[in-house]
Coordinates of C-alpha atoms in Angstrom, one line a residue:
Chain G
M846 CA 20.1 -24.2 12.6
A847 CA 21.9 -24.1 9.3
K848 CA 22.0 -27.3 7.2
L849 CA 18.8 -29.3 7.1
V850 CA 18.1 -32.8 5.7
E851 CA 14.8 -34.7 5.5
C852 CA 14.6 -38.5 5.9
I853 CA 11.6 -40.5 4.9
P854 CA 12.1 -44.1 6.1
N855 CA 9.4 -46.6 5.0
F856 CA 8.8 -49.5 7.5
S857 CA 7.1 -52.8 6.7
E858 CA 4.6 -52.6 9.5
G859 CA 1.3 -50.7 9.2
R860 CA -1.0 -52.8 11.5
D861 CA 0.6 -53.4 14.9
Q862 CA 0.2 -50.2 16.8
A863 CA 2.7 -51.2 19.5
V864 CA 5.5 -51.4 16.9
I865 CA 4.4 -48.2 15.2
D866 CA 4.4 -46.5 18.6
A867 CA 7.8 -47.8 19.4
L868 CA 9.2 -46.4 16.1
V869 CA 7.5 -43.1 16.8
N870 CA 9.1 -42.8 20.2
E871 CA 12.5 -43.7 18.9
A872 CA 12.2 -41.1 16.2
K873 CA 11.3 -38.5 18.8
S874 CA 14.2 -39.4 21.0
V875 CA 17.1 -38.3 18.7
P876 CA 18.5 -34.8 19.5
G877 CA 18.5 -32.4 16.6
V878 CA 15.8 -34.3 14.8
T879 CA 12.0 -33.5 14.5
L880 CA 9.4 -36.1 13.5
L881 CA 7.2 -34.0 11.1
D882 CA 4.7 -36.7 10.1
H883 CA 4.0 -40.4 10.1
S884 CA 1.3 -42.4 8.5
S885 CA 0.5 -46.0 8.5
D886 CA -1.6 -48.1 6.0
A887 CA -3.1 -51.4 7.1
S888 CA -3.7 -52.8 3.6
H889 CA -0.2 -51.9 2.5
N890 CA 1.0 -53.0 6.0
R891 CA 3.5 -50.2 5.9
S892 CA 4.4 -46.9 7.7
V893 CA 6.0 -43.8 6.2
F894 CA 7.8 -41.4 8.6
T895 CA 9.0 -37.9 7.7
L896 CA 11.9 -36.6 9.8
V897 CA 14.0 -33.5 9.5
G898 CA 17.1 -32.4 11.2
D899 CA 20.8 -31.6 11.0
P900 CA 23.0 -34.0 9.0
E901 CA 24.4 -35.8 12.1
G902 CA 21.1 -36.1 13.9
I903 CA 19.3 -37.4 10.8
A904 CA 22.0 -40.1 10.2
E905 CA 21.8 -41.1 13.8
A906 CA 17.9 -41.3 13.7
A907 CA 17.9 -43.4 10.4
F908 CA 20.3 -45.9 12.0
R909 CA 18.4 -46.2 15.3
L910 CA 15.0 -46.6 13.5
C911 CA 16.5 -49.2 11.2
K912 CA 17.9 -51.0 14.3
L913 CA 14.6 -51.0 16.1
A914 CA 12.6 -52.1 13.0
S915 CA 15.0 -55.0 12.6
E916 CA 14.2 -56.1 16.2
K917 CA 10.5 -55.6 15.9
I918 CA 9.6 -56.7 12.4
D919 CA 9.9 -60.2 11.0
M920 CA 9.8 -60.1 7.2
T921 CA 9.2 -63.9 6.9
K922 CA 5.7 -63.1 8.4
H923 CA 4.9 -59.9 6.5
T924 CA 2.0 -59.7 4.0
G925 CA 0.7 -56.5 2.4
E926 CA -0.2 -55.0 -0.9
H927 CA 2.8 -52.7 -1.2
P928 CA 6.1 -54.2 -2.7
R929 CA 8.8 -54.5 0.0
M930 CA 12.1 -56.2 0.6
G931 CA 13.1 -55.2 4.2
A932 CA 11.9 -54.4 7.7
T933 CA 13.2 -50.9 6.9
D934 CA 12.3 -51.0 3.2
V935 CA 13.8 -47.7 2.0
I936 CA 15.6 -44.8 3.5
P937 CA 15.7 -41.7 1.3
F938 CA 17.7 -38.6 2.3
V939 CA 16.5 -35.3 0.8
P940 CA 18.2 -31.9 0.9
V941 CA 16.1 -29.3 2.5
K942 CA 18.2 -26.3 3.3
D943 CA 21.8 -25.3 2.6
M944 CA 22.4 -28.8 1.5
T945 CA 23.2 -30.4 -1.9
E946 CA 22.0 -33.7 -3.2
E947 CA 25.7 -34.7 -3.2
E948 CA 26.0 -34.1 0.6
C949 CA 22.9 -36.4 1.0
V950 CA 24.7 -39.1 -1.0
E951 CA 27.5 -38.9 1.5
I952 CA 25.1 -39.4 4.4
S953 CA 23.4 -42.3 2.6
K954 CA 26.7 -44.1 2.2
K955 CA 27.7 -43.6 5.8
V956 CA 24.4 -44.8 7.1
A957 CA 24.4 -47.9 4.8
E958 CA 27.9 -48.8 5.9
R959 CA 27.0 -48.5 9.6
I960 CA 23.7 -50.5 9.1
Y961 CA 25.7 -53.4 7.7
N962 CA 28.6 -53.2 10.2
E963 CA 26.5 -53.0 13.3
L964 CA 23.2 -54.8 12.2
K965 CA 24.4 -57.1 9.4
I966 CA 21.6 -55.7 7.1
P967 CA 22.8 -55.4 3.6
S968 CA 21.7 -52.5 1.3
F969 CA 21.4 -51.3 -2.2
L970 CA 22.3 -47.6 -2.9
Y971 CA 19.6 -46.2 -5.1
E972 CA 18.5 -42.9 -6.8
A973 CA 21.3 -40.3 -6.7
S974 CA 23.4 -42.6 -4.5
A975 CA 23.4 -45.5 -7.0
Q976 CA 26.8 -46.8 -7.8
K977 CA 25.6 -48.9 -10.7
P978 CA 23.4 -47.9 -13.6
G979 CA 20.4 -50.3 -13.0
R980 CA 20.1 -49.1 -9.4
T981 CA 18.7 -45.6 -9.8
N982 CA 15.1 -46.8 -9.9
L983 CA 13.6 -48.2 -6.7
A984 CA 11.2 -50.5 -8.5
A985 CA 14.1 -52.2 -10.3
V986 CA 16.1 -52.5 -7.2
R987 CA 13.1 -54.0 -5.2
K988 CA 11.9 -56.3 -7.9
G989 CA 11.6 -59.9 -6.6
Q990 CA 10.8 -58.5 -3.2
F991 CA 11.8 -60.0 0.2
E992 CA 10.9 -63.6 -0.9
G993 CA 12.9 -63.3 -4.2
M994 CA 16.0 -61.5 -2.8
P995 CA 18.1 -64.6 -1.8
E996 CA 18.1 -65.7 -5.4
K997 CA 18.4 -62.2 -6.8
L998 CA 21.6 -61.5 -4.8
Q999 CA 23.3 -64.4 -6.5
Q1000 CA 23.0 -62.9 -9.9
E1001 CA 26.2 -61.3 -11.2
E1002 CA 24.9 -57.8 -11.3
W1003 CA 23.0 -57.8 -8.0
A1004 CA 25.6 -57.8 -5.2
P1005 CA 24.5 -55.4 -2.5
D1006 CA 26.5 -52.2 -2.3
F1007 CA 27.1 -52.9 1.4
G1008 CA 27.1 -56.4 2.8
E1009 CA 27.5 -59.9 1.4
R1010 CA 25.3 -61.7 -1.2
K1011 CA 22.7 -62.7 1.5
I1012 CA 19.8 -60.9 3.2
H1013 CA 19.3 -60.5 6.9
P1014 CA 17.1 -63.5 7.8
T1015 CA 14.3 -61.4 9.3
A1016 CA 15.0 -57.8 8.3
G1017 CA 15.8 -58.5 4.6
I1018 CA 17.6 -55.8 2.7
T1019 CA 17.2 -52.0 2.5
A1020 CA 17.4 -49.4 -0.3
I1021 CA 19.3 -46.3 0.9
G1022 CA 19.8 -43.2 -1.2
A1023 CA 19.6 -39.5 -1.8
R1024 CA 17.0 -37.7 -3.9
M1025 CA 15.4 -34.4 -4.5
P1026 CA 12.2 -33.7 -2.6
L1027 CA 9.3 -35.6 -4.2
V1028 CA 5.9 -33.8 -4.8
A1029 CA 2.9 -36.1 -5.1
F1030 CA 0.7 -34.2 -7.5
N1031 CA -2.5 -35.4 -9.0
I1032 CA -4.7 -33.9 -11.7
N1033 CA -8.4 -34.6 -11.9
L1034 CA -10.3 -34.8 -15.1
N1035 CA -14.0 -34.4 -15.9
T1036 CA -14.3 -37.9 -17.3
S1037 CA -14.9 -41.3 -15.8
D1038 CA -12.8 -43.0 -18.5
I1039 CA -9.6 -44.2 -17.0
N1040 CA -8.2 -44.9 -20.5
I1041 CA -8.0 -41.1 -21.1
A1042 CA -6.1 -40.6 -17.8
N1043 CA -3.8 -43.5 -18.8
A1044 CA -3.2 -42.0 -22.3
I1045 CA -2.4 -38.6 -20.8
A1046 CA -0.1 -40.1 -18.1
K1047 CA 1.8 -41.8 -20.9
T1048 CA 2.5 -38.5 -22.6
I1049 CA 4.1 -36.9 -19.6
R1050 CA 6.1 -39.6 -17.9
A1051 CA 9.7 -40.2 -18.5
S1052 CA 9.3 -43.9 -19.1
S1053 CA 7.1 -43.3 -22.1
G1054 CA 9.1 -40.4 -23.6
G1055 CA 7.7 -37.6 -21.4
F1056 CA 9.3 -35.3 -18.8
K1057 CA 12.6 -36.7 -17.2
Y1058 CA 11.5 -36.2 -13.6
C1059 CA 7.8 -37.1 -13.9
K1060 CA 6.3 -40.5 -13.0
A1061 CA 2.6 -40.8 -13.9
I1062 CA -0.2 -43.4 -14.0
G1063 CA -4.0 -43.1 -14.6
V1064 CA -6.2 -44.0 -11.6
M1065 CA -9.9 -44.0 -10.9
L1066 CA -11.3 -42.1 -8.0
E1067 CA -14.1 -44.5 -7.4
D1068 CA -16.0 -42.3 -4.8
R1069 CA -16.1 -39.3 -7.2
N1070 CA -16.4 -41.5 -10.3
I1071 CA -13.6 -39.5 -12.1
A1072 CA -10.3 -40.4 -13.7
Q1073 CA -7.1 -38.9 -12.4
V1074 CA -3.5 -38.5 -13.7
S1075 CA -1.6 -39.4 -10.6
M1076 CA 2.1 -38.2 -10.5
N1077 CA 5.2 -38.3 -8.6
M1078 CA 7.3 -35.3 -9.4
V1079 CA 10.8 -36.5 -8.5
N1080 CA 12.6 -33.2 -9.2
Y1081 CA 10.4 -30.1 -9.3
E1082 CA 13.2 -28.0 -10.5
G1083 CA 14.1 -30.2 -13.5
T1084 CA 10.4 -30.7 -14.3
P1085 CA 8.2 -28.0 -12.8
L1086 CA 4.6 -28.7 -11.8
Y1087 CA 3.1 -26.0 -14.1
R1088 CA 4.8 -27.6 -17.1
V1089 CA 3.1 -30.9 -16.7
F1090 CA -0.2 -29.2 -15.7
E1091 CA -0.2 -27.3 -19.0
V1092 CA 0.7 -30.4 -21.0
V1093 CA -2.0 -32.4 -19.3
R1094 CA -4.5 -29.6 -20.1
A1095 CA -3.4 -29.6 -23.7
E1096 CA -3.5 -33.4 -24.1
A1097 CA -6.9 -33.6 -22.4
K1098 CA -8.3 -31.3 -25.1
R1099 CA -7.8 -34.1 -27.7
W1100 CA -10.4 -36.0 -25.7
G1101 CA -12.7 -33.1 -25.2
V1102 CA -11.8 -33.3 -21.5
T1103 CA -11.0 -30.6 -19.0
I1104 CA -9.1 -30.4 -15.7
T1105 CA -11.5 -30.0 -12.8
G1106 CA -8.9 -29.6 -10.1
S1107 CA -5.6 -31.0 -8.7
E1108 CA -4.2 -32.3 -5.4
V1109 CA -0.9 -31.9 -3.7
I1110 CA -0.6 -34.9 -1.4
G1111 CA 1.3 -34.5 1.8
L1112 CA 4.2 -32.0 2.1
T1113 CA 5.8 -29.9 -0.6
P1114 CA 8.7 -27.4 -0.6
A1115 CA 7.3 -23.9 -1.0
K1116 CA 9.5 -23.4 -4.0
A1117 CA 7.7 -26.1 -6.1
L1118 CA 4.6 -23.9 -5.9
V1119 CA 6.3 -20.4 -5.9
D1120 CA 8.0 -21.5 -9.2
C1121 CA 4.5 -22.0 -10.6
A1122 CA 3.3 -18.6 -9.4
E1123 CA 6.4 -17.1 -11.2
Y1124 CA 5.4 -18.8 -14.4
Y1125 CA 1.7 -17.8 -14.4
L1126 CA 2.2 -14.3 -13.1
Q1127 CA 5.1 -13.9 -15.6
I1128 CA 7.4 -12.5 -12.9
E1129 CA 10.7 -11.3 -14.2
N1130 CA 14.0 -11.9 -12.4
F1131 CA 12.6 -13.3 -9.3
D1132 CA 15.2 -14.3 -6.7
Y1133 CA 13.7 -17.0 -4.5
G1134 CA 16.4 -17.1 -2.0
K1135 CA 16.4 -13.3 -1.4
Q1136 CA 12.8 -12.3 -2.1
I1137 CA 10.9 -14.8 -0.1
L1138 CA 10.5 -13.4 3.5
E1139 CA 10.6 -16.8 5.2
N1140 CA 14.0 -17.6 3.7
H1141 CA 15.5 -14.9 6.0
L1142 CA 13.9 -16.5 9.1
L1143 CA 15.3 -20.0 8.7
G1144 CA 18.9 -18.9 9.4
Chain K
M301 CA 11.5 -18.9 18.1
A302 CA 7.8 -18.7 18.2
K303 CA 6.1 -15.3 17.5
L304 CA 7.7 -13.2 14.8
V305 CA 7.0 -9.5 13.9
E306 CA 8.4 -7.5 11.0
C307 CA 9.1 -3.8 11.3
I308 CA 9.9 -1.6 8.3
P309 CA 10.8 1.9 9.7
N310 CA 11.3 4.6 7.1
F311 CA 13.9 7.3 7.9
S312 CA 14.2 10.7 6.2
E313 CA 17.9 10.3 5.3
G314 CA 19.1 8.6 2.1
R315 CA 22.3 10.6 1.4
D316 CA 24.5 10.9 4.4
Q317 CA 26.3 7.5 4.7
A318 CA 27.5 8.1 8.2
V319 CA 23.9 8.6 9.4
I320 CA 22.8 5.5 7.5
D321 CA 25.6 3.4 8.9
A322 CA 24.8 4.6 12.5
L323 CA 21.2 3.4 12.0
V324 CA 22.3 0.1 10.6
N325 CA 24.6 -0.5 13.5
E326 CA 21.9 0.4 16.0
A327 CA 19.5 -2.0 14.2
K328 CA 22.0 -4.8 14.5
S329 CA 22.7 -4.2 18.2
V330 CA 19.2 -5.2 19.5
P331 CA 19.0 -8.8 20.9
G332 CA 16.3 -11.0 19.3
V333 CA 16.1 -8.8 16.2
T334 CA 17.7 -9.4 12.7
L335 CA 18.1 -6.6 10.1
L336 CA 17.0 -8.4 7.0
D337 CA 17.4 -5.6 4.5
H338 CA 18.0 -1.8 4.2
S339 CA 18.0 0.4 1.2
S340 CA 18.6 4.1 0.7
D341 CA 17.5 6.4 -2.1
A342 CA 19.3 9.6 -2.7
S343 CA 16.7 11.4 -4.8
H344 CA 14.0 10.5 -2.2
N345 CA 16.5 11.2 0.6
R346 CA 15.0 8.3 2.4
S347 CA 16.0 4.9 3.8
V348 CA 13.8 1.8 4.4
F349 CA 14.9 -0.8 6.9
T350 CA 13.4 -4.3 7.2
L351 CA 13.8 -5.9 10.7
V352 CA 12.3 -9.1 12.1
G353 CA 12.3 -10.4 15.6
D354 CA 10.3 -11.3 18.6
P355 CA 7.6 -8.8 19.8
E356 CA 9.7 -7.4 22.7
G357 CA 12.9 -7.1 20.7
I358 CA 11.2 -5.5 17.7
A359 CA 9.5 -2.9 20.0
E360 CA 12.9 -2.1 21.5
A361 CA 14.6 -1.8 18.1
A362 CA 11.9 0.5 16.8
F363 CA 12.3 2.8 19.8
R364 CA 16.1 2.9 19.7
L365 CA 16.1 3.6 15.9
C366 CA 13.6 6.4 16.4
K367 CA 15.7 7.9 19.1
L368 CA 18.9 7.8 17.1
A369 CA 17.1 9.2 14.0
S370 CA 15.8 12.1 16.1
E371 CA 19.4 12.8 17.2
K372 CA 21.0 12.5 13.7
I373 CA 18.3 13.9 11.4
D374 CA 17.1 17.5 11.3
M375 CA 13.8 17.8 9.3
T376 CA 14.1 21.6 9.0
K377 CA 17.0 20.9 6.5
H378 CA 15.5 17.9 4.7
T379 CA 14.7 17.9 1.0
G380 CA 13.7 15.0 -1.1
E381 CA 11.1 13.8 -3.6
H382 CA 9.3 11.5 -1.3
P383 CA 6.5 12.9 1.0
R384 CA 7.7 12.9 4.6
M385 CA 6.8 14.4 8.0
G386 CA 9.3 13.0 10.5
A387 CA 12.9 12.0 11.0
T388 CA 11.4 8.6 11.5
D389 CA 8.6 9.0 9.0
V390 CA 6.7 5.8 9.5
I391 CA 7.0 2.7 11.6
P392 CA 4.8 -0.2 10.4
F393 CA 4.6 -3.5 12.4
V394 CA 3.7 -6.6 10.4
P395 CA 2.6 -10.0 11.7
V396 CA 4.9 -12.7 10.2
K397 CA 4.5 -15.9 12.3
D398 CA 2.0 -16.9 15.1
M399 CA 1.0 -13.3 15.3
T400 CA -2.3 -11.5 14.6
E401 CA -2.7 -8.0 13.2
E402 CA -4.4 -7.1 16.5
E403 CA -1.2 -8.1 18.5
C404 CA 0.8 -5.8 16.2
V405 CA -1.7 -3.0 17.0
E406 CA -0.8 -3.4 20.6
I407 CA 2.9 -3.2 19.9
S408 CA 2.4 0.0 17.8
K409 CA 0.5 1.7 20.7
K410 CA 3.2 0.7 23.2
V411 CA 6.0 2.0 21.0
A412 CA 4.1 5.2 20.1
E413 CA 3.5 5.9 23.8
R414 CA 7.1 5.4 24.8
I415 CA 8.4 7.5 21.8
Y416 CA 6.3 10.4 23.1
N417 CA 7.1 9.9 26.8
E418 CA 10.9 9.6 26.3
L419 CA 11.6 11.6 23.1
K420 CA 8.7 14.0 23.0
I421 CA 7.9 13.0 19.3
P422 CA 4.2 12.9 18.7
S423 CA 2.6 10.3 16.5
F424 CA -0.5 9.3 14.5
L425 CA -1.7 5.8 14.7
Y426 CA -2.4 4.6 11.1
E427 CA -3.5 1.6 9.2
A428 CA -5.0 -1.1 11.4
S429 CA -3.9 0.8 14.5
A430 CA -6.0 3.9 13.5
Q431 CA -8.2 5.2 16.3
K432 CA -10.1 7.6 14.0
P433 CA -11.6 6.9 10.6
G434 CA -9.5 9.4 8.5
R435 CA -6.2 7.9 9.7
T436 CA -6.1 4.5 8.1
N437 CA -4.5 5.9 5.0
L438 CA -0.9 7.0 5.4
A439 CA -1.2 9.6 2.5
A440 CA -4.0 11.3 4.3
V441 CA -2.1 11.3 7.6
R442 CA 1.0 12.7 6.0
K443 CA -0.7 15.3 3.9
G444 CA 0.9 18.7 4.5
Q445 CA 4.2 17.1 5.2
F446 CA 6.7 18.3 7.8
E447 CA 6.3 21.9 6.8
G448 CA 2.6 21.9 7.0
M449 CA 2.2 19.9 10.2
P450 CA 2.2 22.7 12.8
E451 CA -0.8 24.2 11.1
K452 CA -2.4 20.8 10.5
L453 CA -2.2 19.8 14.1
Q454 CA -4.3 22.8 15.1
Q455 CA -7.2 21.5 13.1
E456 CA -10.0 20.0 15.2
E457 CA -9.7 16.5 13.8
W458 CA -5.9 16.3 13.6
A459 CA -4.7 16.1 17.3
P460 CA -2.0 13.4 17.4
D461 CA -2.9 10.1 19.0
F462 CA 0.1 10.5 21.3
G463 CA 1.5 13.9 22.3
E464 CA 0.3 17.4 22.2
R465 CA -0.7 19.5 19.2
K466 CA 2.8 20.4 18.2
I467 CA 5.6 18.6 16.3
H468 CA 9.1 17.9 17.7
P469 CA 11.1 20.8 16.4
T470 CA 13.6 18.8 14.3
A471 CA 12.1 15.2 14.3
G472 CA 8.6 16.2 13.3
I473 CA 5.9 13.6 13.9
T474 CA 5.8 9.9 13.1
A475 CA 3.0 7.6 11.7
I476 CA 3.0 4.3 13.7
G477 CA 0.7 1.3 13.0
A478 CA 0.1 -2.3 12.3
R479 CA -0.7 -3.7 8.8
M480 CA -0.6 -6.9 6.9
P481 CA 2.5 -7.6 4.8
L482 CA 2.6 -5.4 1.7
V483 CA 3.7 -6.9 -1.6
A484 CA 5.0 -4.5 -4.2
F485 CA 3.8 -6.0 -7.5
N486 CA 4.1 -4.4 -11.0
I487 CA 2.7 -5.5 -14.2
N488 CA 4.4 -4.6 -17.5
L489 CA 2.4 -3.9 -20.7
N490 CA 3.5 -4.0 -24.3
T491 CA 2.6 -0.4 -24.9
S492 CA 4.5 2.8 -24.4
D493 CA 1.1 4.6 -23.6
I494 CA 1.0 5.5 -20.0
N495 CA -2.7 6.5 -20.4
I496 CA -3.4 2.8 -20.8
A497 CA -1.6 1.9 -17.7
N498 CA -3.4 4.7 -15.8
A499 CA -6.8 3.5 -17.1
I500 CA -6.1 0.0 -16.1
A501 CA -4.7 1.1 -12.6
K502 CA -8.0 2.9 -12.1
T503 CA -10.1 -0.3 -12.6
I504 CA -8.2 -2.3 -9.9
R505 CA -7.5 0.2 -7.1
A506 CA -9.7 0.6 -4.1
S507 CA -9.8 4.4 -4.4
S508 CA -11.5 4.2 -7.9
G509 CA -13.9 1.3 -7.0
G510 CA -11.5 -1.6 -7.6
F511 CA -10.2 -4.1 -5.2
K512 CA -10.3 -3.2 -1.5
Y513 CA -6.7 -4.0 -0.7
C514 CA -5.0 -2.7 -4.0
K515 CA -3.3 0.6 -4.6
A516 CA -2.3 1.2 -8.2
I517 CA -0.9 3.9 -10.5
G518 CA 0.4 3.9 -14.0
V519 CA 4.1 4.6 -14.4
M520 CA 6.5 4.8 -17.4
L521 CA 9.6 2.6 -17.5
E522 CA 11.6 5.1 -19.5
D523 CA 14.6 2.9 -20.0
R524 CA 12.4 0.1 -21.6
N525 CA 9.9 2.5 -23.1
I526 CA 6.9 0.6 -21.7
A527 CA 4.1 1.5 -19.5
Q528 CA 3.6 -0.3 -16.2
V529 CA 0.7 -0.8 -13.7
S530 CA 2.5 -0.3 -10.3
M531 CA 0.7 -1.7 -7.3
N532 CA 0.9 -2.0 -3.6
M533 CA -1.0 -5.1 -2.5
V534 CA -1.8 -4.2 1.1
N535 CA -3.4 -7.4 2.1
Y536 CA -2.6 -10.3 -0.2
E537 CA -5.2 -12.6 1.5
G538 CA -8.1 -10.1 1.0
T539 CA -7.0 -9.2 -2.5
P540 CA -4.8 -12.0 -4.0
L541 CA -2.1 -11.2 -6.6
Y542 CA -3.6 -13.6 -9.3
R543 CA -7.0 -11.8 -9.2
V544 CA -5.5 -8.4 -10.0
F545 CA -3.2 -10.0 -12.6
E546 CA -6.2 -11.6 -14.3
V547 CA -8.2 -8.4 -14.2
V548 CA -5.3 -6.4 -15.6
R549 CA -5.0 -9.0 -18.4
A550 CA -8.7 -8.7 -19.2
E551 CA -8.8 -4.9 -19.1
A552 CA -5.6 -4.7 -21.2
K553 CA -7.5 -6.6 -24.0
R554 CA -9.8 -3.5 -24.5
W555 CA -6.7 -1.6 -25.7
G556 CA -5.3 -4.5 -27.7
V557 CA -2.5 -4.7 -25.1
T558 CA -0.9 -7.8 -23.5
I559 CA 1.1 -8.3 -20.3
T560 CA 4.8 -8.8 -21.1
G561 CA 5.8 -9.6 -17.5
S562 CA 5.6 -8.6 -13.9
E563 CA 7.9 -7.8 -11.0
V564 CA 7.8 -8.4 -7.3
I565 CA 9.8 -5.7 -5.7
G566 CA 11.7 -6.6 -2.5
L567 CA 10.3 -9.2 -0.1
T568 CA 7.1 -11.2 -0.2
P569 CA 5.7 -13.7 2.1
A570 CA 5.7 -17.2 0.4
K571 CA 2.0 -17.5 0.9
A572 CA 1.3 -14.5 -1.4
L573 CA 2.7 -16.5 -4.3
V574 CA 1.7 -20.1 -3.2
D575 CA -1.9 -18.8 -3.1
C576 CA -1.4 -18.0 -6.9
A577 CA 0.0 -21.4 -7.6
E578 CA -3.1 -22.9 -5.9
Y579 CA -5.4 -20.8 -8.2
Y580 CA -3.6 -21.6 -11.5
L581 CA -3.0 -25.2 -10.7
Q582 CA -6.6 -25.5 -9.4
I583 CA -5.4 -27.3 -6.2
E584 CA -8.2 -28.6 -4.1
N585 CA -8.2 -28.4 -0.3
F586 CA -4.6 -27.2 0.1
D587 CA -3.6 -26.6 3.7
Y588 CA -0.8 -24.0 3.6
G589 CA 0.1 -24.4 7.3
K590 CA 0.4 -28.2 7.1
Q591 CA 1.5 -29.0 3.6
I592 CA 4.3 -26.5 3.1
L593 CA 7.5 -28.3 4.4
E594 CA 9.1 -25.1 5.5
N595 CA 6.2 -24.3 7.9
H596 CA 7.4 -27.2 10.0
L597 CA 10.9 -25.9 10.2
L598 CA 10.2 -22.4 11.6
G599 CA 10.0 -23.7 15.1

């Protein structure tokens, strides 16, 4: 294997096990593609799949899953806590090996075109695939959700990138795009005051003047009675984990608070953590591609 | 691919390019085996190869290279700065994936037996393969070097593990064994006093009461005029890199010295560095096997 792409489609079904099983079976049926992980949340009524494979296989899998979801999921009957606008709500493509973000942009466009041509489901291109400035951010794209989309699509600036100005009656509309791997990284504080976590989150997130590739909010871990800075690191090369960690540590000082621990949720590329070891161990001239043994085994 | 073993044979030839090329070609000719790296040093008159492959392929490659080295290298004419006792001086086998150290011990014994049966080159089993207590340490096994071996083999406790009490006339004797991956890790100090590097090395190395899986000496980097603590981390799980780094930092304080940087020489398993990120970022409950994306791609 040479080029590898990850695809993390989100489906608007997290309760009906028969539908989830059908999607799992479909994901496993595509040659050249491996289903790494899938998880479903009943209160969100949503499932997240993680697939990896060669560019052709992953494009085929994304299409087939979107097709099956459109047959099995009726958005007019969907309820759940998580914002959503389509049966297949979002399809991100992520470069994993010997791939650039640009190549993933190409894949996203091809898949979006095919989904409209064959399934009549329109789509917005988002993140690195965005063709218009307001479409980089998924939250902005999805605003209004399934129920508000018919009206939104009539607005001058909200024509879909593929398809006409109307949603698929039951499958809605899908966001499709390329992005760097996301690392879900949370830092726990020795305080039960969520205001402190919120204040710290504000200092590090891009939207409040912090790091360009960091999204952050404060949350309470009720079971442990501690506040947490919960982050999505959307480009660990542009904004490394250790840098936000050290800034969180420094900002926490102002409140007399310390870091008690952190969490990495789900998968992370090894490099996101090896980069941190490089920083803390002050390693000079480290060549990730050449010096990490495993990089010679993935050929 | 499932099981993967690394083999890092050291040959007593670092000057004659024709011999080095022949060994390279032989290494590349074995099915199921990849030559990851090879480097030769003229003053040491020694070459180090790094191969990886399935257990059967790697055993075959080790034998073939040892055979070729015995045909091309005459130890009676060998000079060089590095201690050595055989044309193929040492053959370590290292578990890389889905392998235990014990399985590598089995490989080392099979290869050692075949090398004696077919080539009449005797061997010592060392490191995790050692059958006698004094043979774990390569330096102890190799003491006396090629020239002193005929006499050493006559000593009660120094019968080879395979072969009779006499060396091969031109290929000498070989140390063969299994060990965990070794990480060559050096820490640079902002002092030109090698006595300080030596004093610090003494606090961290096993032989002076330090960490069990750390070997360390002080060296001068003449070109930069700084002293360095140069280490071989022989089991990064038993003695993690961050722990020696922090102890070196603490010991350096006594001399008013700080760490200016570090170096990882050659290859390292990703885990040796990810473990350090886990420590410094205080990551709770990290599951290396499951949470590192690449671990799902190595088949």
